[in-house]
XYZ file of C-alpha atoms in Angstrom:
732
model
C 0.000 0.000 0.000
C 1.294 3.440 -0.902
C 1.418 5.415 2.416
C 1.610 8.671 0.565
C -1.966 8.148 -0.543
C -3.081 7.825 3.089
C -0.873 10.588 4.500
C -2.084 13.304 2.180
C -5.795 13.094 3.285
C -4.796 12.919 6.976
C -2.640 16.026 6.698
C -5.431 17.866 4.965
C -8.213 16.773 7.356
C -6.288 17.067 10.653
C -6.709 20.856 11.066
C -10.425 20.538 10.352
C -10.814 17.787 12.952
C -8.950 19.853 15.574
C -11.185 22.895 14.871
C -14.364 20.812 15.264
C -13.145 19.370 18.597
C -12.264 22.894 19.859
C -15.684 24.299 19.025
C -17.417 21.312 20.613
C -15.405 21.720 23.825
C -16.119 25.472 23.982
C -19.823 24.939 23.517
C -19.856 22.346 26.268
C -18.120 24.708 28.676
C -20.866 27.322 28.154
C -23.596 25.053 29.513
C -24.513 25.774 33.158
C -23.498 23.188 35.656
C -26.222 21.498 37.675
C -25.844 22.275 41.386
C -27.858 22.010 44.573
C -29.229 25.322 45.838
C -28.191 26.302 49.319
C -31.111 26.521 51.797
C -30.565 30.258 52.300
C -30.881 30.835 48.553
C -34.198 29.015 48.141
C -36.777 31.548 46.904
C -39.805 32.254 49.108
C -42.611 29.924 48.199
C -45.772 31.709 47.115
C -49.003 31.140 48.985
C -51.037 28.215 47.555
C -53.902 30.597 46.753
C -51.600 32.663 44.506
C -50.491 31.689 41.021
C -47.304 32.597 39.139
C -47.149 33.693 35.509
C -43.961 32.531 33.763
C -44.188 35.179 31.059
C -43.208 38.077 33.318
C -40.262 39.070 35.447
C -39.968 37.956 39.044
C -41.013 41.397 40.376
C -44.270 41.297 38.428
C -44.984 37.617 38.062
C -47.395 37.127 40.963
C -51.086 37.460 40.169
C -54.236 36.931 42.204
C -55.660 33.433 42.148
C -59.256 32.716 41.188
C -60.105 32.296 44.887
C -58.873 35.778 45.795
C -60.486 37.278 42.679
C -63.786 35.723 43.733
C -63.437 37.054 47.262
C -62.624 40.536 45.945
C -65.625 40.423 43.584
C -67.961 39.524 46.474
C -66.541 42.298 48.639
C -66.951 44.851 45.836
C -70.562 43.803 45.362
C -71.259 44.144 49.102
C -69.243 47.408 49.376
C -66.759 45.681 51.663
C -66.408 43.607 54.808
C -69.429 43.943 57.112
C -67.874 43.104 60.490
C -69.381 44.629 63.619
C -66.216 46.551 64.497
C -65.240 47.587 60.975
C -64.248 51.240 60.560
C -62.873 50.825 57.033
C -64.255 53.094 54.300
C -66.701 51.245 52.007
C -65.297 49.627 48.896
C -66.246 51.084 45.513
C -68.186 48.846 43.092
C -65.056 48.433 40.959
C -61.338 47.988 41.555
C -59.290 48.164 38.358
C -55.733 46.905 38.031
C -53.342 46.572 40.978
C -53.698 42.745 40.972
C -49.920 42.250 40.962
C -49.478 44.625 43.886
C -52.329 43.027 45.849
C -50.874 39.576 45.259
C -47.395 40.707 46.318
C -48.800 42.205 49.520
C -50.737 39.030 50.306
C -47.648 36.930 49.617
C -45.583 39.005 52.049
C -48.264 38.493 54.691
C -48.569 34.728 54.058
C -45.013 33.696 54.897
C -44.173 31.549 57.912
C -43.332 34.567 60.083
C -45.607 37.320 58.738
C -44.607 40.946 59.352
C -46.624 43.005 61.769
C -46.412 46.089 59.516
C -46.544 46.799 55.785
C -46.086 50.182 54.046
C -47.858 51.266 50.849
C -46.016 54.144 49.188
C -45.887 56.035 45.897
C -43.160 55.022 43.463
C -40.932 58.058 42.854
C -43.234 59.975 45.230
C -46.098 60.249 42.743
C -49.218 61.935 44.084
C -52.649 60.560 43.225
C -51.631 56.941 42.497
C -54.527 55.639 44.592
C -52.852 54.740 47.888
C -56.118 55.077 49.799
C -58.130 52.946 47.375
C -55.457 50.259 47.309
C -54.990 50.014 51.073
C -58.777 50.015 51.559
C -59.176 47.088 49.151
C -56.302 45.234 50.816
C -57.814 45.935 54.235
C -61.191 44.475 53.257
C -59.461 41.383 51.832
C -57.580 40.913 55.129
C -60.496 41.708 57.459
C -61.656 38.087 57.604
C -58.258 37.064 58.997
C -58.273 39.908 61.572
C -61.913 39.833 62.706
C -61.692 41.431 66.171
C -61.618 44.987 64.773
C -60.554 46.989 61.728
C -59.425 50.482 62.750
C -58.981 53.168 60.084
C -57.079 56.407 60.759
C -56.414 59.164 58.221
C -53.978 61.579 59.809
C -54.548 64.188 57.100
C -58.264 64.377 57.925
C -57.543 64.703 61.620
C -55.831 68.024 60.922
C -52.366 69.505 60.497
C -51.435 68.974 64.151
C -52.307 65.257 63.984
C -50.344 64.826 60.764
C -47.311 66.509 62.305
C -47.528 64.290 65.403
C -48.696 61.153 63.634
C -47.496 58.571 66.160
C -49.309 60.155 69.114
C -52.466 60.878 67.075
C -52.617 57.351 65.654
C -52.085 55.649 69.025
C -54.665 57.896 70.716
C -57.245 57.279 67.999
C -56.645 53.514 68.098
C -57.006 53.368 71.905
C -60.286 55.317 71.759
C -61.604 53.115 68.952
C -60.727 49.846 70.704
C -61.697 50.825 74.240
C -63.985 53.836 74.580
C -63.974 53.618 78.395
C -60.217 53.963 78.833
C -59.163 57.648 78.976
C -56.086 58.878 77.130
C -53.312 59.455 79.715
C -52.226 63.032 80.261
C -48.643 61.841 80.418
C -47.980 60.837 76.811
C -45.073 58.648 77.939
C -47.720 56.167 79.154
C -49.512 56.064 75.792
C -47.353 53.412 74.003
C -47.913 50.873 76.808
C -51.672 51.535 76.758
C -51.670 51.178 72.969
C -49.928 47.793 73.142
C -52.225 46.632 75.953
C -55.321 47.516 73.872
C -54.050 45.268 71.055
C -52.590 42.434 73.129
C -54.144 39.010 72.508
C -56.461 40.283 69.752
C -56.468 40.006 65.960
C -56.796 43.597 64.831
C -56.127 45.386 61.553
C -54.921 48.996 61.824
C -54.682 51.239 58.778
C -52.938 54.592 59.240
C -52.982 56.808 56.148
C -50.836 59.805 55.169
C -47.999 59.021 57.565
C -45.015 61.343 57.443
C -41.478 60.114 58.087
C -40.822 60.951 61.739
C -39.088 59.522 64.808
C -40.720 56.786 66.879
C -42.778 55.300 64.032
C -41.632 51.928 65.364
C -43.952 52.481 68.361
C -46.940 51.896 66.073
C -45.892 48.296 65.339
C -48.620 46.091 66.884
C -47.984 42.895 68.853
C -48.126 39.461 67.215
C -51.546 38.598 65.849
C -52.371 42.100 64.600
C -51.296 43.956 61.460
C -50.461 47.605 60.718
C -50.820 49.009 57.186
C -49.305 52.448 56.524
C -49.631 54.725 53.501
C -47.218 57.541 52.712
C -46.096 59.542 49.698
C -42.571 59.488 51.106
C -40.259 56.554 51.905
C -40.846 55.139 55.383
C -37.770 54.660 57.573
C -39.109 51.762 59.605
C -37.176 48.710 60.843
C -38.324 45.309 59.550
C -41.024 46.611 57.243
C -41.815 45.537 53.691
C -42.954 48.126 51.142
C -45.291 48.036 48.147
C -44.679 51.014 45.826
C -47.531 51.975 43.483
C -46.921 53.297 39.961
C -49.466 55.090 37.735
C -51.863 52.704 35.991
C -50.964 51.104 32.675
C -52.742 52.261 29.510
C -55.221 49.304 29.449
C -55.948 49.720 33.167
C -56.379 53.477 32.756
C -58.920 52.877 30.008
C -60.701 50.197 32.073
C -60.733 52.507 35.111
C -62.460 55.247 33.107
C -65.032 52.830 31.682
C -65.855 51.615 35.185
C -66.453 55.083 36.653
C -69.723 55.994 34.947
C -71.997 55.300 31.991
C -70.722 58.172 29.839
C -67.192 56.809 29.857
C -68.546 53.475 28.615
C -69.836 55.188 25.479
C -66.540 56.885 24.590
C -64.079 55.464 22.056
C -60.765 53.908 23.035
C -58.955 56.819 21.371
C -60.798 59.383 23.502
C -60.270 57.354 26.668
C -56.561 56.900 25.992
C -56.111 60.649 25.521
C -58.096 61.388 28.698
C -55.964 58.857 30.581
C -52.800 60.511 29.245
C -54.068 63.946 30.289
C -54.749 62.397 33.708
C -51.202 61.036 33.943
C -52.773 57.575 34.380
C -53.260 58.580 38.040
C -56.419 57.079 39.600
C -57.361 60.270 41.451
C -57.013 62.441 38.322
C -58.870 59.826 36.240
C -61.727 59.786 38.751
C -61.979 63.585 38.905
C -61.939 64.015 35.121
C -64.485 61.229 34.567
C -66.762 62.687 37.231
C -66.531 66.146 35.673
C -67.438 64.778 32.243
C -70.407 62.896 33.698
C -71.598 66.003 35.535
C -71.544 68.059 32.297
C -73.328 65.867 29.720
C -74.036 68.803 27.418
C -70.342 69.531 26.954
C -68.345 67.527 24.408
C -65.280 65.576 25.446
C -63.207 67.769 23.123
C -64.165 70.788 25.216
C -62.866 69.019 28.310
C -59.639 68.119 26.508
C -59.139 71.791 25.636
C -59.684 72.860 29.255
C -57.252 70.255 30.564
C -54.564 71.310 28.099
C -54.997 74.951 29.085
C -54.412 73.837 32.680
C -51.118 72.207 31.571
C -52.401 68.684 32.254
C -49.565 66.962 30.390
C -47.065 68.336 32.923
C -49.304 68.576 36.016
C -52.176 66.111 35.477
C -53.446 65.943 39.054
C -53.212 69.700 39.622
C -55.127 70.296 36.388
C -57.843 67.784 37.304
C -58.229 69.310 40.751
C -58.300 72.872 39.433
C -61.019 72.090 36.874
C -63.021 70.226 39.526
C -62.803 73.218 41.853
C -60.502 71.545 44.377
C -57.761 73.699 45.812
C -55.191 73.252 48.503
C -56.326 73.893 52.041
C -55.689 77.496 53.079
C -53.649 78.165 56.167
C -55.833 77.913 59.235
C -55.727 80.355 62.115
C -53.673 78.659 64.823
C -54.503 79.988 68.284
C -52.280 79.436 71.351
C -54.413 77.692 73.983
C -52.663 79.522 76.804
C -54.277 82.861 75.977
C -57.899 81.638 76.154
C -59.019 82.552 79.651
C -61.483 85.405 80.069
C -65.216 85.228 79.191
C -66.976 87.343 76.569
C -67.922 90.834 77.860
C -71.357 92.262 77.215
C -70.421 94.990 74.752
C -72.878 97.150 72.836
C -71.670 95.980 69.401
C -73.706 93.614 67.259
C -71.193 90.782 67.418
C -72.672 88.927 64.438
C -72.200 91.841 62.057
C -70.107 90.533 59.136
C -67.863 93.610 59.021
C -67.160 93.400 62.744
C -66.515 89.692 62.369
C -64.075 90.136 59.486
C -62.217 92.785 61.455
C -62.032 90.369 64.395
C -60.569 87.695 62.166
C -57.955 90.102 60.840
C -57.123 91.010 64.445
C -56.608 87.356 65.411
C -54.555 86.517 62.330
C -52.286 89.525 62.769
C -51.467 88.954 66.415
C -51.822 85.195 66.829
C -48.102 84.786 67.608
C -48.006 87.533 70.269
C -48.705 87.192 73.959
C -51.799 88.717 75.544
C -49.793 91.369 77.380
C -48.467 92.795 74.090
C -51.842 94.200 72.961
C -53.012 97.795 73.254
C -56.073 99.696 72.061
C -54.115 100.976 69.064
C -53.762 97.383 67.870
C -57.513 96.817 67.656
C -59.403 97.075 64.352
C -61.715 100.055 63.878
C -65.031 98.447 64.924
C -63.603 97.675 68.374
C -61.716 100.947 68.841
C -65.042 102.826 68.545
C -66.197 103.776 72.086
C -69.853 103.293 71.074
C -69.146 99.555 70.819
C -68.572 99.254 74.525
C -65.487 97.670 76.068
C -62.852 96.718 73.514
C -62.278 92.940 73.455
C -58.980 91.407 74.392
C -57.534 88.418 72.548
C -59.800 85.716 74.128
C -62.859 87.910 73.593
C -62.035 88.183 69.917
C -61.800 84.393 69.737
C -65.221 84.031 71.343
C -66.756 86.364 68.759
C -65.259 84.251 66.004
C -66.581 81.037 67.520
C -70.076 82.401 68.136
C -70.553 84.129 64.788
C -72.060 81.152 62.900
C -74.653 80.787 65.676
C -75.682 84.432 65.625
C -75.051 85.289 61.996
C -78.573 84.467 60.840
C -78.884 83.947 57.096
C -75.706 85.858 56.327
C -73.258 83.718 54.345
C -69.840 84.350 55.916
C -66.771 83.909 53.768
C -64.933 80.602 53.840
C -61.867 82.266 55.350
C -63.962 83.690 58.186
C -65.470 80.301 58.979
C -62.012 78.728 59.059
C -61.077 81.212 61.753
C -64.298 80.386 63.624
C -63.403 76.692 63.681
C -59.933 77.444 65.038
C -61.331 79.795 67.642
C -63.897 77.251 68.850
C -61.172 74.625 69.195
C -59.014 77.030 71.160
C -61.950 77.742 73.483
C -62.632 73.992 73.812
C -66.241 74.560 72.750
C -67.219 71.469 70.672
C -70.737 72.669 69.836
C -69.435 75.972 68.457
C -66.800 74.026 66.533
C -69.378 71.709 64.921
C -71.661 74.625 64.079
C -68.768 76.383 62.334
C -67.588 73.159 60.662
C -71.031 72.441 59.221
C -71.255 75.926 57.735
C -67.654 75.758 56.548
C -68.291 72.418 54.818
C -71.349 73.765 53.023
C -69.469 76.894 51.981
C -66.570 74.818 50.637
C -68.919 72.495 48.759
C -70.652 75.513 47.224
C -67.348 77.135 46.253
C -66.107 73.988 44.495
C -63.833 72.512 47.170
C -65.433 69.107 47.796
C -62.442 67.344 49.350
C -62.055 70.103 51.922
C -65.814 69.970 52.532
C -65.580 66.213 53.174
C -63.153 66.756 56.061
C -65.636 69.146 57.719
C -68.620 66.845 57.221
C -66.752 63.801 58.586
C -66.121 65.635 61.863
C -69.806 66.661 61.904
C -70.870 63.009 61.555
C -68.470 61.961 64.312
C -69.799 64.624 66.677
C -73.435 63.696 65.965
C -72.683 60.050 66.758
C -70.893 60.957 69.977
C -73.925 63.080 70.939
C -76.346 60.249 69.966
C -78.321 62.749 67.858
C -79.697 60.606 65.017
C -81.394 63.420 63.116
C -78.192 65.469 63.128
C -76.268 62.355 62.070
C -78.635 61.799 59.123
C -78.243 65.404 57.995
C -74.459 65.246 58.350
C -74.298 61.945 56.427
C -76.309 63.497 53.608
C -73.887 66.391 53.316
C -70.907 64.033 53.571
C -72.331 62.050 50.660
C -72.704 65.248 48.640
C -69.061 66.053 49.364
C -67.877 62.641 48.211
C -69.979 62.828 45.027
C -68.505 66.262 44.266
C -64.991 64.891 44.814
C -65.628 62.092 42.313
C -66.142 59.245 44.812
C -69.679 58.092 44.035
C -69.060 54.798 45.835
C -68.359 56.543 49.148
C -71.308 58.861 48.583
C -73.504 55.782 48.129
C -72.510 54.457 51.547
C -73.322 57.795 53.198
C -76.748 58.064 51.559
C -77.595 54.465 52.469
C -76.767 55.213 56.108
C -78.794 58.456 55.954
C -81.783 56.583 54.503
C -81.605 53.904 57.203
C -81.575 56.483 60.014
C -84.347 58.563 58.408
C -86.599 55.505 58.328
C -85.702 54.553 61.909
C -86.711 57.978 63.271
C -89.631 58.445 60.846
C -88.251 61.587 59.186
C -90.001 61.603 55.776
C -88.240 64.753 54.593
C -84.809 63.285 55.263
C -85.920 60.010 53.649
C -86.984 61.903 50.519
C -83.615 63.663 50.267
C -81.678 60.449 50.867
C -83.603 58.550 48.177
C -82.904 61.259 45.602
C -79.202 61.479 46.413
C -78.803 57.706 46.563
C -80.458 57.429 43.152
C -78.007 59.995 41.783
C -75.027 58.071 43.186
C -76.289 54.761 41.766
C -76.737 56.386 38.358
C -73.154 57.634 38.375
C -72.064 54.075 39.117
C -74.153 52.805 36.182
C -76.637 50.769 38.277
C -79.775 52.075 36.525
C -82.016 49.249 37.717
C -81.467 50.298 41.340
C -81.668 53.939 40.287
C -85.156 53.483 38.830
C -86.375 51.782 42.010
C -85.010 54.534 44.257
C -86.496 57.342 42.169
C -89.821 55.485 42.148
C -89.819 55.554 45.965
C -88.830 59.233 45.902
C -91.759 60.011 43.576
C -94.246 58.285 45.902
C -93.092 60.213 48.973
C -92.865 63.526 47.067
C -96.508 63.189 46.006
C -97.568 62.219 49.520
C -95.835 65.322 50.910
C -96.974 67.606 48.073
C -93.367 68.517 47.224
C -93.613 69.636 43.563
C -89.880 70.269 43.153
C -88.977 66.772 44.338
C -91.756 65.316 42.179
C -90.350 66.983 39.041
C -86.834 65.782 39.837
C -88.035 62.230 40.416
C -90.045 62.150 37.162
C -87.093 63.473 35.144
C -84.659 61.029 36.698
C -87.055 58.105 36.217
C -87.291 58.940 32.522
C -83.500 59.098 32.194
C -83.027 55.824 34.087
C -85.508 53.966 31.865
C -83.856 55.431 28.756
C -80.547 53.978 29.944
C -82.334 50.661 30.518
C -83.549 50.807 26.863
C -87.187 50.907 28.030
C -88.303 53.795 25.809
C -92.007 53.328 26.528
C -91.561 53.924 30.267
C -89.083 56.721 29.571
C -91.663 58.470 27.375
C -94.349 58.008 30.050
C -92.310 59.654 32.823
C -91.084 62.535 30.651
C -94.688 63.217 29.553
C -95.648 63.388 33.231
C -92.660 65.671 33.838
C -93.798 67.971 31.019
C -97.352 68.179 32.380
C -96.176 68.794 35.959
C -93.614 71.415 34.846
C -96.237 73.369 32.936
C -98.576 73.222 35.923
C -95.806 74.486 38.212
C -94.654 77.056 35.592
C -91.143 75.644 35.816
C -89.669 76.676 32.437
C -86.294 74.990 33.003
C -87.889 71.614 33.733
C -90.257 72.044 30.773
C -87.305 72.729 28.421
C -85.518 69.614 29.612
C -88.651 67.466 29.334
C -89.164 68.527 25.704
C -85.566 67.661 24.888
C -85.851 64.225 26.494
C -89.137 63.552 24.695
C -87.452 64.453 21.410
C -84.678 61.946 22.107
C -87.184 59.219 23.010
C -89.157 59.899 19.815
C -85.952 59.561 17.772
C -85.242 56.204 19.420
C -88.766 55.047 18.600
C -88.380 56.136 14.979
C -91.113 58.804 15.263
C -89.172 61.573 13.534
C -92.116 63.976 13.054
C -92.904 63.786 16.762
C -89.220 64.428 17.559
C -89.184 67.508 15.280
C -92.270 68.874 17.045
C -90.687 68.405 20.479
C -87.395 70.010 19.456
C -89.159 72.989 17.859
C -91.182 73.525 21.042
C -87.936 73.338 23.031
C -86.370 75.838 20.627
C -89.201 78.351 21.073
C -89.070 78.088 24.845
C -85.259 78.454 24.870
C -85.553 81.638 22.749
C -88.076 83.125 25.206
C -85.810 82.318 28.148
C -82.558 83.414 26.478
C -80.986 79.984 27.058
C -78.167 79.941 24.483
C -76.768 76.535 25.452
C -80.154 74.838 25.020
C -80.746 76.851 21.845
C -77.540 75.488 20.284
C -78.376 71.942 21.352
C -81.934 72.205 19.990
C -80.680 73.368 16.575
C -78.212 70.450 16.472
C -80.991 68.001 17.410
C -83.305 69.446 14.745
C -80.515 69.104 12.190
C -80.191 65.397 12.997
C -83.965 64.906 12.932
C -84.413 66.628 9.536
C -81.468 64.649 8.142
C -83.178 61.431 9.278
C -86.384 62.697 7.661
C -84.516 63.252 4.380
C -84.745 67.063 4.272
C -81.012 67.765 4.141
C -81.346 71.476 3.321
C -83.315 72.098 6.527
C -80.741 70.028 8.403
C -77.871 72.168 7.081
C -79.802 75.343 7.973
C -80.148 74.224 11.589
C -76.485 73.207 11.725
C -75.671 76.727 10.535
C -77.684 78.156 13.453
C -75.825 75.798 15.798
C -72.553 77.190 14.401
C -73.628 80.802 14.828
C -74.554 80.308 18.490
C -71.375 78.316 19.226
C -69.312 81.172 17.766
C -71.298 83.675 19.824
C -70.598 81.642 22.980
C -66.939 81.092 21.958
C -67.544 77.383 22.354
C -64.765 76.039 20.109
C -65.618 72.308 20.418
C -69.269 73.150 19.634
C -68.128 75.211 16.676
C -66.052 72.292 15.343
C -68.998 69.921 15.817
C -71.268 72.280 13.837
C -68.740 72.498 10.959
C -68.533 68.699 10.964
C -72.341 68.383 10.802
C -72.571 70.965 7.997
C -69.957 69.057 6.010
C -71.883 65.785 6.411
C -75.090 67.439 5.177
C -73.401 69.107 2.196
C -71.718 65.849 1.193
C -75.062 64.061 1.074
C -76.430 66.934 -1.009
C -73.595 66.351 -3.502
C -71.696 69.543 -2.659
C -68.298 67.905 -2.148
C -66.382 71.192 -2.322
C -68.606 72.724 0.391
C -68.256 69.594 2.522
C -64.461 69.709 2.194
C -64.392 73.407 3.166
C -66.528 72.754 6.274
C -64.401 69.789 7.332
C -61.194 71.759 6.835
C -62.508 74.383 9.269
C -63.509 71.620 11.711
C -60.077 70.010 11.301
C -58.282 73.264 12.099
C -60.247 73.640 15.361
C -59.836 69.994 16.364
C -56.088 70.226 15.718
C -55.819 73.355 17.850
C -57.642 71.482 20.623
C -55.489 68.381 20.160
C -58.649 66.303 19.753
C -58.687 62.738 18.355
C -61.652 63.885 16.213
C -59.047 65.507 13.953
C -58.192 62.012 12.641
C -61.833 61.492 11.649
C -61.867 64.793 9.773
C -58.707 63.813 7.877
C -60.241 60.516 6.804
C -63.417 62.219 5.630
C -61.456 64.865 3.734
C -59.358 62.213 2.022
C -62.487 60.341 0.975
C -64.359 63.367 -0.344
C -61.309 64.589 -2.271
C -61.226 61.231 -4.010
C -64.846 61.704 -5.018
C -66.232 59.250 -2.453
C -69.341 59.660 -0.331
C -70.695 58.723 3.062
């Protein structure tokens, strides 16, 4: 055999064989070795009722199991846990998103040695991420495990002093809630031991909201068996505490949140909802406020709301913009009065102490000198009304406080300014006069609600409710609950308003107060409508109608008839809707209530359109138009012209339709209502296109497009599509 023939192939193939072996060895070295995990490195096992999704990262992989979802759904339906000692706020009828965070919190609490405290904070110190709603939902889920009591404390609502001294305020409130007989010790050094003793051997849930980082927070940690949940917008420096940090909602959750708030949001397109969520910063509080504002102004287009939000710089400050447009402002500085100077009684001067000018001067006096001692005052310091000898003896500092505290009682029907009432509340507290304080708080809450500050009004009404309960005055409690519900509705929390009105209705029936029952039924129906429960709404308004007729209350009767018609329209029962609006029209004419008559005609026109009776709809809208002209109601006039345009278009008379759309445009321009102006141009273009005037349609839509673009409205996309179609010679 010739070895040269064998050697040549070996020499050629050897390098190739070596390369293959090298690559194979390198690839083998890359494979991870199999090893046994050390016990300390074993990951925490999730609770058996929680499931893990493998498609997400470890930080976001935990989701609620079907069992917990079912429990949450039942609690939402029942408005929360119904334990005898439950102080938790009621749950809303919906809870969107936050499943990962809930599951993570439950997992932390389900380990072998569960923590006695858990903090809920805002990621990157966001404001408005829904800390309160989240911790309330978590609290209701945990209440079954901690059945002895569920104590809820909001330091912010207890006042600036409580927030600044959160540990003392929270312990004091918890002791009072758990044992009403035990007095709070005067020596605060004894308070921590009393706090621990009140919790010892019991399974209690404590929720403390709006905690500020401060020393001694560790004193709030309960003994084994109980659990403390804290919320704070700032990081909590707390030993051995786990934290759940909430981010703004995702885009799908933001959209779902808006759809769940009220019926109007359910009818909006995804594009509109996504833009509203973006303008709300995907923050639950801003989403709720904006959705509530849209629901409360059904005549205004969503584009108009977009324009207002953008003017308020919502892209940069979404929560501030939502609060500003909802009339919610920051709490003004209260008058802080040193308790040490309140000693002498009120002298019997000749001045009329309830005179508003005298009262305002007194307030200015207190504010100016609140940091000075009593001995520093002289007659030259006093405001003019008190320096006048005809007023009798000039008041010293405590006397001025007494005037402030007593003014709401003696002020008659005068409506004192909000700032004056704030001073009255502070003065009453300084004088340790709870009845004067509640009188001032009730008036202050009503004034704040009227001036568009619902969240500040809520704080006043909550103290009013608490005082009425302590006094065992059920009628006062029912009245206070009604106003508290109004405050919550105005702040965009229809679910909490519902709970207040239900409690008011129950008390009114217990004491036999038909007037309070009538009010509660109407307000509860309004809250249920906002939540989209129109079946319950119809039943409540039906009861309101019966009582209104029994009492001969024509105003309440008209409201009930109108609301019954609206509820049945939402339930798609047009026959019943028509019946109630016809009754509303008859009753309004009998009572000579032009505003109610105008609304009834508009609703009857809508019902006729739904029933396909276009001629009847035209007649109703024309009657509404005539009445609006006589009353100078421009907003209704514009709406009536738009409705007539639609009706005539459905009837086939497009020229009449375009004429009415032109009138709608003229009024919108007169009112400087830019979204209404764009809507009118859009309607005119649609009518002209159907008449074959494609050039006129294009011109109208170009004007609408320019306005929609200036407003940043998604409707601009629709105008572009229509313009593209008509320029190609297409048609509707």
